[in-house]
Short mmCIF file of C-alpha atoms in Angstrom, two decimals:
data_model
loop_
_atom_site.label_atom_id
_atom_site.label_comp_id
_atom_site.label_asym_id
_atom_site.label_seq_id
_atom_site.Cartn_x
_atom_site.Cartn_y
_atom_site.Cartn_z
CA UNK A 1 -15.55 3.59 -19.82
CA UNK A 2 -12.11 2.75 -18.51
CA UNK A 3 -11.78 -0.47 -16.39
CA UNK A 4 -9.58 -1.45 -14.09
CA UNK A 5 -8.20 -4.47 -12.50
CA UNK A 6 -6.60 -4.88 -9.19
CA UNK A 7 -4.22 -7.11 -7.11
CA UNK A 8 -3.55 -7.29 -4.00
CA UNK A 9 -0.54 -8.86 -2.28
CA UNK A 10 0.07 -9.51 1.40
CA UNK A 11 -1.48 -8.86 4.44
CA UNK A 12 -5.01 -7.43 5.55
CA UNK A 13 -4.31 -4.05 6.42
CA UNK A 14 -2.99 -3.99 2.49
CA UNK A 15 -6.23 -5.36 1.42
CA UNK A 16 -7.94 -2.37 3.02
CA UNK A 17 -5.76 0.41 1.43
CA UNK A 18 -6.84 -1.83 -1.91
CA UNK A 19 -10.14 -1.32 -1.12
CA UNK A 20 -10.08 2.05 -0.78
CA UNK A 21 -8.29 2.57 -3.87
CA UNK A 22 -11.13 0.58 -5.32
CA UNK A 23 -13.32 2.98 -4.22
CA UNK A 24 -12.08 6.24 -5.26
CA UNK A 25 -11.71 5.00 -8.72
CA UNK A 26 -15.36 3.90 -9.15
CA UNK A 27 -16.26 7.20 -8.02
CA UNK A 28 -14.26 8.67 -10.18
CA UNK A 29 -16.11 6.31 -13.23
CA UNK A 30 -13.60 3.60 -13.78
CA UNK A 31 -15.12 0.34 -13.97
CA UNK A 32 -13.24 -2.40 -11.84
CA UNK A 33 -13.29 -5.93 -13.52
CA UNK A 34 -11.62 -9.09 -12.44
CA UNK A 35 -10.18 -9.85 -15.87
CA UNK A 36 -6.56 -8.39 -16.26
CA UNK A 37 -7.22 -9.19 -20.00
CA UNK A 38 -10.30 -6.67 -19.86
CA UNK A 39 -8.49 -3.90 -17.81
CA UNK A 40 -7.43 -0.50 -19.46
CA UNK A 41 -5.28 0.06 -16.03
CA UNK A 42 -3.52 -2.77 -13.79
CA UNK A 43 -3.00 -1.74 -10.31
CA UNK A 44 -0.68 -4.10 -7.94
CA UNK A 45 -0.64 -3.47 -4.42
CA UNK A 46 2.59 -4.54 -3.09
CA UNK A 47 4.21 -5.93 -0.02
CA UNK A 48 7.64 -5.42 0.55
CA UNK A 49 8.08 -7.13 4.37
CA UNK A 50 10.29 -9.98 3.59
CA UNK A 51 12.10 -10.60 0.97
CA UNK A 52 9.91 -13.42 -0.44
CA UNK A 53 7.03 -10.75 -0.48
CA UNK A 54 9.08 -8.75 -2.54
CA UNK A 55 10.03 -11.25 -4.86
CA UNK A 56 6.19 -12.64 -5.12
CA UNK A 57 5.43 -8.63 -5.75
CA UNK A 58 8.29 -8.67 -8.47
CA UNK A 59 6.80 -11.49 -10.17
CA UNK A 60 3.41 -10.12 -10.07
CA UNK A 61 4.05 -6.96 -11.98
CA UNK A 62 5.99 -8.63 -14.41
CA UNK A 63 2.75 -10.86 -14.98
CA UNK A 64 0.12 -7.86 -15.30
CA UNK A 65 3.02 -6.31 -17.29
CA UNK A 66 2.48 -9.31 -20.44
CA UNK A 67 -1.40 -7.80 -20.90
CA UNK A 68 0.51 -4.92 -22.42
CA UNK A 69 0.54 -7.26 -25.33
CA UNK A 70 -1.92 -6.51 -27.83
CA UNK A 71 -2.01 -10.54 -28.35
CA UNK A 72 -3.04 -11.01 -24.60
CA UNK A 73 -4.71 -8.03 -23.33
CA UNK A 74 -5.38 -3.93 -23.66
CA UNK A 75 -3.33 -2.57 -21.14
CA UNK A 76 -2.21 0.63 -21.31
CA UNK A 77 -1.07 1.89 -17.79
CA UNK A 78 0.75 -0.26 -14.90
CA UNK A 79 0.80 0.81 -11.69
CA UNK A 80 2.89 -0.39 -8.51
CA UNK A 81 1.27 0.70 -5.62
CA UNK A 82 2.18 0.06 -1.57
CA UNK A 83 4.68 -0.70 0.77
CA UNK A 84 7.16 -1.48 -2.68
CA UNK A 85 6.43 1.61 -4.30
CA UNK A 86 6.98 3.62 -0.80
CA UNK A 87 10.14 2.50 -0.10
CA UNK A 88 11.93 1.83 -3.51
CA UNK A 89 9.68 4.61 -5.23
CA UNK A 90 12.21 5.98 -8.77
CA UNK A 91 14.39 2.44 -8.53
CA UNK A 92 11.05 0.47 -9.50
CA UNK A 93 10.04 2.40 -12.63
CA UNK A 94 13.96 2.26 -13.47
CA UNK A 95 14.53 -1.44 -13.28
CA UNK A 96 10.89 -1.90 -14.28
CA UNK A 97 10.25 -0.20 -17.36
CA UNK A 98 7.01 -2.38 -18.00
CA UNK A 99 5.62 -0.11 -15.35
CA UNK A 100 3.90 3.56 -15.99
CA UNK A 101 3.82 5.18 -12.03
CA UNK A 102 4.66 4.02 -8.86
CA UNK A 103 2.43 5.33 -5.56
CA UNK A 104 3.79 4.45 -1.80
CA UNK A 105 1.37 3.51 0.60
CA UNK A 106 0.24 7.31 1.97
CA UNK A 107 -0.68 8.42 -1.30
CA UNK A 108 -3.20 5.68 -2.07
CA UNK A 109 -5.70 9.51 -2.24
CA UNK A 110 -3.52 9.83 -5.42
CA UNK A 111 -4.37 7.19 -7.27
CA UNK A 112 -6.40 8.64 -10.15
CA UNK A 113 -3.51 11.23 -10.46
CA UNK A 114 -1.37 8.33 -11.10
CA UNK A 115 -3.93 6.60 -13.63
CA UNK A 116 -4.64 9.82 -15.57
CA UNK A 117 -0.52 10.47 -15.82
CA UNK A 118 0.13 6.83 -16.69
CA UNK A 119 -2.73 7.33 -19.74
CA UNK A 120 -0.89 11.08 -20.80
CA UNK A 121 2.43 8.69 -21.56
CA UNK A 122 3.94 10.15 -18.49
CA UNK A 123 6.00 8.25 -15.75
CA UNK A 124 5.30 9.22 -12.66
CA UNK A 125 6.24 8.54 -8.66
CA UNK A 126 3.85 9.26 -6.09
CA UNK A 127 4.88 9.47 -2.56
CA UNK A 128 4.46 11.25 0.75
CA UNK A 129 5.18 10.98 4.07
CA UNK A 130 3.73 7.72 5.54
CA UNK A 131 3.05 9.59 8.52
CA UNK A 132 0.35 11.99 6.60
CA UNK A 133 -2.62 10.23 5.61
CA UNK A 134 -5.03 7.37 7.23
CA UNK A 135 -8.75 6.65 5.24
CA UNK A 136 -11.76 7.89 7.33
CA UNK A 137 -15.88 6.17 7.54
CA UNK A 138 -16.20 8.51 4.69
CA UNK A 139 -13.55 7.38 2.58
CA UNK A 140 -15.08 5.69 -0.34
CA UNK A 141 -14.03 1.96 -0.23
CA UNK A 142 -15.27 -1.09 -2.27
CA UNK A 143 -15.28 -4.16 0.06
CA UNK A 144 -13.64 -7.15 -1.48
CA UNK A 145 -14.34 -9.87 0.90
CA UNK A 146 -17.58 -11.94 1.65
CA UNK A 147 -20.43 -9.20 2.02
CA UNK A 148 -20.86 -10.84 5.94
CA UNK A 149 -17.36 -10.56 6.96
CA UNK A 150 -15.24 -7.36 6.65
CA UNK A 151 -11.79 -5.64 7.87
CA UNK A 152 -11.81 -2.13 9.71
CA UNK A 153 -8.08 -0.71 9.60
CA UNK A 154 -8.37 1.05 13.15
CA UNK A 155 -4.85 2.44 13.14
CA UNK A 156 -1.82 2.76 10.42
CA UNK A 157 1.92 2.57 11.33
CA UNK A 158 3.81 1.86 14.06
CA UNK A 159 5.89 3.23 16.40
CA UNK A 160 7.87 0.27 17.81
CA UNK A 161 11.83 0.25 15.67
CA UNK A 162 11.81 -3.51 16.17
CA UNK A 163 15.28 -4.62 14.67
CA UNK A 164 14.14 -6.87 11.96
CA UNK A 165 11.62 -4.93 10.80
CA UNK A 166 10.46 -2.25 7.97
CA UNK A 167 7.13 -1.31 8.58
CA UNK A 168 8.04 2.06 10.02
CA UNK A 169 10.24 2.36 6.87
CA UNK A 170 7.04 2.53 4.55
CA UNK A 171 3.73 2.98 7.02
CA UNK A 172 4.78 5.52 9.50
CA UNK A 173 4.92 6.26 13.18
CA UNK A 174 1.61 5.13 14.79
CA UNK A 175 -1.93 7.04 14.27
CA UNK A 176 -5.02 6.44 15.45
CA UNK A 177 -8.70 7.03 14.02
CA UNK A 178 -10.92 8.34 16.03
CA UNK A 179 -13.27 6.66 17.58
CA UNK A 180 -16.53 8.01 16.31
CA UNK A 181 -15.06 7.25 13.14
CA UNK A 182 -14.23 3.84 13.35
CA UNK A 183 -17.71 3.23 14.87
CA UNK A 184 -19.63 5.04 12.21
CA UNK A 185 -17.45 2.34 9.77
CA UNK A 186 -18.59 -0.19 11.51
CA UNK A 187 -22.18 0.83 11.69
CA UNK A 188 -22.22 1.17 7.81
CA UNK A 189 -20.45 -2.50 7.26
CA UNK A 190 -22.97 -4.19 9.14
CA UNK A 191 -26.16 -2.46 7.58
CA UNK A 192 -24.65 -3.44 4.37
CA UNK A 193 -24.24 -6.96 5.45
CA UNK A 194 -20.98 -7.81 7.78
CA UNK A 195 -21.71 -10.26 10.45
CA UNK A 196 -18.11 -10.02 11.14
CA UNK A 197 -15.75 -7.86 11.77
CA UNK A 198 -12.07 -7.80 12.17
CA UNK A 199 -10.21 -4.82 13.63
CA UNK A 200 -6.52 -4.97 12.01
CA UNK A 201 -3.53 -2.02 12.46
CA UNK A 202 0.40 -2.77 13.31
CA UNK A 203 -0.66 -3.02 17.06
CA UNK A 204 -3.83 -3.02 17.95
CA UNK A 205 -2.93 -2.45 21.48
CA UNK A 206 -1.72 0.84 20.83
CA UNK A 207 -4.73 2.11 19.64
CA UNK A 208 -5.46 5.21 21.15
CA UNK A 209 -2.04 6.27 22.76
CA UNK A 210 -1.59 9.13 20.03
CA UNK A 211 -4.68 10.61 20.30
CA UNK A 212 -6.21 9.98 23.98
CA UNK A 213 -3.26 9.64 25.49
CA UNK A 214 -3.76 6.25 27.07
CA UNK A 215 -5.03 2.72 25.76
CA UNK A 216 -8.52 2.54 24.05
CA UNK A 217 -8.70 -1.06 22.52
CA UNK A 218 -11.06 -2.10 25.50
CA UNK A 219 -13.45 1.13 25.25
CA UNK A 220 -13.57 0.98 21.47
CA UNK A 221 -14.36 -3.06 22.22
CA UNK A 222 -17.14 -2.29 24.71
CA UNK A 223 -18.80 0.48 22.21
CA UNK A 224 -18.79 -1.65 18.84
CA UNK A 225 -20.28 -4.68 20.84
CA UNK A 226 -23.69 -2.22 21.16
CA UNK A 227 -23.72 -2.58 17.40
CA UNK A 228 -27.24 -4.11 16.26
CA UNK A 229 -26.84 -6.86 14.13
CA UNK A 230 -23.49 -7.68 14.72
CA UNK A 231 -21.98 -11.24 15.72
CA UNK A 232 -18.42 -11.69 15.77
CA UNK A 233 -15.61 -9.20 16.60
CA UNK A 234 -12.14 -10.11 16.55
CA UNK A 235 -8.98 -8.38 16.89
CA UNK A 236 -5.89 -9.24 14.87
CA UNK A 237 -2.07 -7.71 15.49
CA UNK A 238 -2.17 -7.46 19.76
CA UNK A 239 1.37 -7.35 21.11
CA UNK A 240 1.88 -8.36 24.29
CA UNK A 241 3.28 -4.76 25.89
CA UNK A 242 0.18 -3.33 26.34
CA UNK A 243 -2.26 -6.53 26.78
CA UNK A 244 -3.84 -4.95 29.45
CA UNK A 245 -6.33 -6.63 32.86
CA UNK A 246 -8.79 -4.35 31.09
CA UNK A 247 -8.61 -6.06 27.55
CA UNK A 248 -8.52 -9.10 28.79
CA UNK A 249 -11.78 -8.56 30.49
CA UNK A 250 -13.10 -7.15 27.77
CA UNK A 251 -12.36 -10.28 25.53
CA UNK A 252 -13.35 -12.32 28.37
CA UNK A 253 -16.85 -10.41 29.71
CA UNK A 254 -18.36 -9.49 26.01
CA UNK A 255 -20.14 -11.96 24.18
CA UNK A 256 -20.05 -11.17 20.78
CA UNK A 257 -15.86 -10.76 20.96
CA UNK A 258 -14.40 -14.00 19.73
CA UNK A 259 -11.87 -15.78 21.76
CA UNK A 260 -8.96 -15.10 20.02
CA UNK A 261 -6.22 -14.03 20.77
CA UNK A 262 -3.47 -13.15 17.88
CA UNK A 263 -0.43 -12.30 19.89
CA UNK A 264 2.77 -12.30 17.86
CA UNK A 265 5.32 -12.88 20.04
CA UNK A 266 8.56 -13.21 17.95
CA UNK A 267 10.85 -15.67 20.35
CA UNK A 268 11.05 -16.58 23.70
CA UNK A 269 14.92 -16.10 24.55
CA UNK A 270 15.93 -12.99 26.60
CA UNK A 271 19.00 -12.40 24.58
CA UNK A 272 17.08 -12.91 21.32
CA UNK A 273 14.17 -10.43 22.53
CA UNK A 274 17.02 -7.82 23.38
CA UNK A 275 18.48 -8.04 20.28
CA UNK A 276 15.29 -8.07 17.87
CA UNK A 277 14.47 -5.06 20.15
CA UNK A 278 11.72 -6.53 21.58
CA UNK A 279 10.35 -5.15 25.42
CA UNK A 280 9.28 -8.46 26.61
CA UNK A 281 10.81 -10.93 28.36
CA UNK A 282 10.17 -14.80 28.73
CA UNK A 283 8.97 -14.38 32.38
CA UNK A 284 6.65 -12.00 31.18
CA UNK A 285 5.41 -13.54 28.36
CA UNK A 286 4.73 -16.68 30.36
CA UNK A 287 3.03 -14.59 32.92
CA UNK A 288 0.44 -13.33 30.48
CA UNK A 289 -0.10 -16.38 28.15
CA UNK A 290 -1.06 -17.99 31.63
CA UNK A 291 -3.35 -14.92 32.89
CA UNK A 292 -5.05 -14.74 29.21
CA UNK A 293 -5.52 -18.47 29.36
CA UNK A 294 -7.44 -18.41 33.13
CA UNK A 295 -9.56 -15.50 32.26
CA UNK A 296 -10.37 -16.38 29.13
CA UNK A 297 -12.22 -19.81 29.33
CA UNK A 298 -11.59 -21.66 25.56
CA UNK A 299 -9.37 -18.73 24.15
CA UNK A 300 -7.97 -20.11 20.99
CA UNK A 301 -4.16 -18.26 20.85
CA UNK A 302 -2.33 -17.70 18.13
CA UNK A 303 1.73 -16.28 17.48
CA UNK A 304 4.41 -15.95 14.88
CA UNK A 305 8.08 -16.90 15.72
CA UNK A 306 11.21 -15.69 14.19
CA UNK A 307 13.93 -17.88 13.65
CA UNK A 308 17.42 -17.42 12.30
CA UNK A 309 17.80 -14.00 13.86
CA UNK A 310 21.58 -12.81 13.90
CA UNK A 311 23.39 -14.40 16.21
CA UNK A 312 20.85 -16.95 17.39
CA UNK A 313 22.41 -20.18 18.89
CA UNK A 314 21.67 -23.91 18.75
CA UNK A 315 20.73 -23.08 22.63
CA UNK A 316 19.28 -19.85 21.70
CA UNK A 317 16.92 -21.45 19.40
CA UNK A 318 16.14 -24.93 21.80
CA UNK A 319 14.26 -22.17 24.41
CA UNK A 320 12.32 -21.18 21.58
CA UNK A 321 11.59 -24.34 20.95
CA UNK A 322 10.57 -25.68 24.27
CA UNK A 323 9.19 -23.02 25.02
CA UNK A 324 6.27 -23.59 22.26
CA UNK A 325 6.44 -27.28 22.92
CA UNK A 326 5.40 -26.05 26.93
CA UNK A 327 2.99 -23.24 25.54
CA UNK A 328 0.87 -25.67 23.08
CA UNK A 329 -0.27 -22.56 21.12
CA UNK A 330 -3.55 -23.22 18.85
CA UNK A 331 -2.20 -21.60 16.11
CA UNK A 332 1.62 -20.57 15.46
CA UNK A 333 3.42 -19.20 12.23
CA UNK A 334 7.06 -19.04 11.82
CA UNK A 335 9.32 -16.96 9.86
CA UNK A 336 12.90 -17.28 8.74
CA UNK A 337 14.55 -14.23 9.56
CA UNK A 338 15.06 -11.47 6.09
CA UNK A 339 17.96 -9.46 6.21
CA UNK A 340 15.83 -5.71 5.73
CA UNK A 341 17.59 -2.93 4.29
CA UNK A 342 17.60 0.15 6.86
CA UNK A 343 16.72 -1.88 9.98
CA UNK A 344 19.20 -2.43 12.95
CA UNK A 345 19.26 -6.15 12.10
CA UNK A 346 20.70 -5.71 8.82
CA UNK A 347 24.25 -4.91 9.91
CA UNK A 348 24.11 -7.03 12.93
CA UNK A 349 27.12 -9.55 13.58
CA UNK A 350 26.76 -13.20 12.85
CA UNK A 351 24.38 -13.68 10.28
CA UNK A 352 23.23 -17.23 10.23
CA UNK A 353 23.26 -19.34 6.57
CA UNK A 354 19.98 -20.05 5.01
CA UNK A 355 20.53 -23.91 5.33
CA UNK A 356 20.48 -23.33 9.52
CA UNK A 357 17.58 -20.94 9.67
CA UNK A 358 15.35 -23.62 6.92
CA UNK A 359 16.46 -26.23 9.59
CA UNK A 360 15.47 -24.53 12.90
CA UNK A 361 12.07 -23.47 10.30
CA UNK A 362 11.30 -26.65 9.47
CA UNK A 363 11.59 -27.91 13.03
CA UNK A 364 9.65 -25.77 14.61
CA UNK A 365 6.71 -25.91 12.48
CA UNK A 366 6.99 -29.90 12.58
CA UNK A 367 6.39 -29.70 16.11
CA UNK A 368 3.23 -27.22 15.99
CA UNK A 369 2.37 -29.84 13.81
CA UNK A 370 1.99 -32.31 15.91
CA UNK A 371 0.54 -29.86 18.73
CA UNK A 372 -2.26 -28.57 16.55
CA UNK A 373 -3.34 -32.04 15.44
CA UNK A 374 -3.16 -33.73 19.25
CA UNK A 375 -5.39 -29.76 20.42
CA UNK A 376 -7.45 -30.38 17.42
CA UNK A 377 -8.64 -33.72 18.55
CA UNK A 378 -9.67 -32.78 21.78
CA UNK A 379 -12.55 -31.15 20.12
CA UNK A 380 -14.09 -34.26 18.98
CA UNK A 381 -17.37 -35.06 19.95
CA UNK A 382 -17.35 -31.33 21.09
CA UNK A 383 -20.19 -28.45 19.66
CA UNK A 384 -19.02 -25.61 18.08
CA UNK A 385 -20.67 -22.47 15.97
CA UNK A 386 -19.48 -22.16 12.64
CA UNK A 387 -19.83 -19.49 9.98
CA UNK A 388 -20.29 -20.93 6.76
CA UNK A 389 -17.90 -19.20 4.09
CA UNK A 390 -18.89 -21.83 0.64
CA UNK A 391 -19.25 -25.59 -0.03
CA UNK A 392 -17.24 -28.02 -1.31
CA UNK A 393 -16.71 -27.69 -5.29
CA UNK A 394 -16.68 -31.94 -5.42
CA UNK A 395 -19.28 -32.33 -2.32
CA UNK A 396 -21.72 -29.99 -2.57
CA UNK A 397 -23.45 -31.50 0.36
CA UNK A 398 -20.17 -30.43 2.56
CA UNK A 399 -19.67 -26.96 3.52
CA UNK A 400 -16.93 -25.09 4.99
CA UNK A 401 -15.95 -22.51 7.26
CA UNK A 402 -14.66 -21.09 10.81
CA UNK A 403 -15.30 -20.99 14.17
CA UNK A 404 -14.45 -18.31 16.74
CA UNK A 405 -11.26 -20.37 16.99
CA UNK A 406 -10.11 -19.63 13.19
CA UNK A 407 -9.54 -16.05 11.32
CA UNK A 408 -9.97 -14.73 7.64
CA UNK A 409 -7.64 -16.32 5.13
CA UNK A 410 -4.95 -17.36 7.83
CA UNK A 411 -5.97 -20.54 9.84
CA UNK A 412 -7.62 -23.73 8.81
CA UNK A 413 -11.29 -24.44 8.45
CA UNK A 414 -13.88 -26.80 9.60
CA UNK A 415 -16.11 -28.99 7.29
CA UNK A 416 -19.62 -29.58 7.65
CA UNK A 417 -21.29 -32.56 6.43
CA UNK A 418 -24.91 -32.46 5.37
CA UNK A 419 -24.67 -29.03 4.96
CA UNK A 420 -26.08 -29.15 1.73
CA UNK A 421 -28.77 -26.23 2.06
CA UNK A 422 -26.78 -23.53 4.27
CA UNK A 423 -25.24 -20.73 2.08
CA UNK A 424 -22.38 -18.42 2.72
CA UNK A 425 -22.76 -16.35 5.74
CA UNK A 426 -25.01 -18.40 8.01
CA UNK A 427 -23.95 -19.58 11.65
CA UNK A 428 -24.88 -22.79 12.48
CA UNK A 429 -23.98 -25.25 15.02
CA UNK A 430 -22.33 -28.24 14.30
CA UNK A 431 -20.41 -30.98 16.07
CA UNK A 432 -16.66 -31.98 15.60
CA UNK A 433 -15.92 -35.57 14.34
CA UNK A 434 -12.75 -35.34 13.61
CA UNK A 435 -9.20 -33.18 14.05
CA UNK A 436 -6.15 -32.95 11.67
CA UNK A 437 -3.36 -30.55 12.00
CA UNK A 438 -5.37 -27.70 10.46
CA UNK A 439 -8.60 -28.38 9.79
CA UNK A 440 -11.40 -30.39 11.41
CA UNK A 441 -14.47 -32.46 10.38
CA UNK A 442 -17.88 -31.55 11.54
CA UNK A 443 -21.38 -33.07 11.69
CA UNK A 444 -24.25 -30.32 11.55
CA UNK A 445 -27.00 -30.39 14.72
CA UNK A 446 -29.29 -27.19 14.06
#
């Protein structure tokens, strides 16, 4: 039997195409292992967003490529799948020649055609329009994160041409699943075990435009809630354009939706916004942050920032930065900006020198710093609910994991003491002793 191993690079709605490459090749009798040294086949699943995701992706495949070595491994077909292989496609396999087919991110369908040419000796490249193909609830699909806590892709592409950014380039203009579909997904993830689930796409917002014609995040919300056995449901990727009175409602009103609110938001200058190509403004922004925040009792929000844009000034940049020291986000992520190939950004006047944007960078996320710790301690002495994801590998009598305030693989955790006997997947209550800057200390009380 032929095995193959996988890896996965970048964000969650790449970890779900993964998955569903996973799938098709077990149905199709190849045996997935997590030892590159066992695999017959070595699939990377590439990001290409920034440039430091491409150069981690480079890196990668050069790394699967040494178990082509009879010395280190059996390897006899590489394969560079995703957003790499959809937008440089014939340049990979030409300045990679450790690599036997590329695949782009809508032909993920095609991945045994790419294993079984890779095997014949052949080279192949495997792309389609992004715009063509989205997985369905029947789709098979190997889940590769804790069996109580799983992604649901409810949407691929985008349809925003934001200036600094390629995702269009290599996912496609914006499509919705249906939503019978998504909900029969759902249905099946908890019977097998989710607790949890996270809905992820480009925009979640957007869901629905394409195909009802109007917004259906809150309707979608309000039927997945009904789902028996379910705890948590949280939505990743809102922008703030269509942040509705509905949603917010929704998210405020349902029980079992966390509140969380991931809301990238990009910068905070007018100028800046125009330029990136962004349809908000600061007023606006403000507006809703503040409207979120009063319906939403405890919402725990988190953003990304962009800094180093073209043609950002020292001034430029100081709104930004007041305007986060004034916001006191929960969570915040910031970006220097990547000159993309193909975007509007890329042959933009006044592109700023690395040493000014790792500055500005460095800056910014010192002051979060400060803000997370000084929110983080206002928690102490305070109950929370926490869903236990493992224990300590020193301490086994301290476990780990995340409350309503923290998602998947992103934000920080909270540690349990005496939590010797819960396992992976149990809620339990706890109270917070202590706050740092990303994590927190917790006593259990159940």
């Amino acid at each position: 039997m032929l095995k193959a191993g996988f890896i996965s690079l970048g964000c969650a709605k790449n970890r779900v195409d993964t998955e569903v490459m996973l799938g098709i090749l077990e149905e199709n009798g190849v045996e997935i292992t997590n030892e590159p040294a066992e695999a017959d086949i070595l699939i990377v699943n590439t990001c290409s967003f920034i440039e430091s995701a491409r150069e981690e992706a480079v890196t990668t495949i050069l790394g699967m490529a040494e178990y082509k070595e009879k010395s280190k491994g059996k390897c006899r077909a590489l394969i560079i799948a995703g957003c790499l292989g959809q937008r440089y496609g014939e340049t990979l396999l030409e300045e990679i020649p450790e690599a036997d087919a590329v695949i782009g991110t809508g032909a993920w369908d095609k991945i045994m055609q790419a294993v079984k040419a890779a095997l014949e000796g052949k080279r192949v490249v495997i792309t389609i329009d992004a715009d063509k193909n989205i997985y369905h609830a029947v789709t098979p699909r190997i889940i590769t994160t804790p069996i109580y806590s799983s992604y649901i892709k409810i949407a691929e592409g985008c349809n925003h041409r934001c200036a600094f950014c390629s995702i269009p380039l290599v996912r496609g203009n914006y499509r919705s699943r249906s939503m019978e579909d998504i909900i029969a997904e759902a249905q099946r993830l908890v019977e097998e075990g989710a607790i949890e689930l996270n809905l992820i796409a480009q925009d979640t917002t957007n869901y629905g435009m394409d195909l009802y014609k109007k917004p259906m995040l809150p309707e979608l919300l309000r039927r997945l809630v009904k789902i028996e056995g379910l705890r948590w449901l949280r939505v990743q990727y809102t922008y703030p354009h269509l942040f509705t009175d509905e949603l917010i409602e929704v998210i405020a009103n349902e029980e079992k939706i966390c509140k969380y609110v991931d809301i990238p938001l990009q910068h905070a200058h007018d100028a800046v916004l125009k330029s990136m190509r962004r349809s908000d403004t600061n007023e606006y922004i403000t507006n809703l942050l503040a409207k979120i925040r009063a319906r939403i009792p405890g919402v725990s929000i988190r953003t990304t920032f962009i800094v180093g844009f073209p043609g950002e000034t020292d001034a430029q940049y100081q709104t930004l930065r007041s305007f986060v020291e004034a916001q006191r986000f929960d969570k915040l992520g910031v970006f220097t900006y990547s000159r993309e190939e193909n975007t509007p950004g890329y042959d933009m006047p006044n592109q700023l020198p690395e040493e000014i944007m790792q500055e500005r960078y460095h800056d910014l996320m010192s002051l979060q710093g400060k803000i997370s710790e000084e929110i983080n301690d206002t928690f102490e002495g305070k109950e929370l609910e926490v869903l236990i994801e493992g224990h300590d590998l020193e301490q086994e009598n301290v476990a780990y994991g995340r409350s309503y305030r923290e998602a998947p693989e992103v934000d920080g955790q909270i540690y349990v003491e005496d939590a010797g006997d819960v396992k992976p997947g149990d809620i339990i209550k706890v109270r917070v002793s202590q706050g740092f800057v990303y994590d927190m200390v917790a006593q259990r009380i159940d």
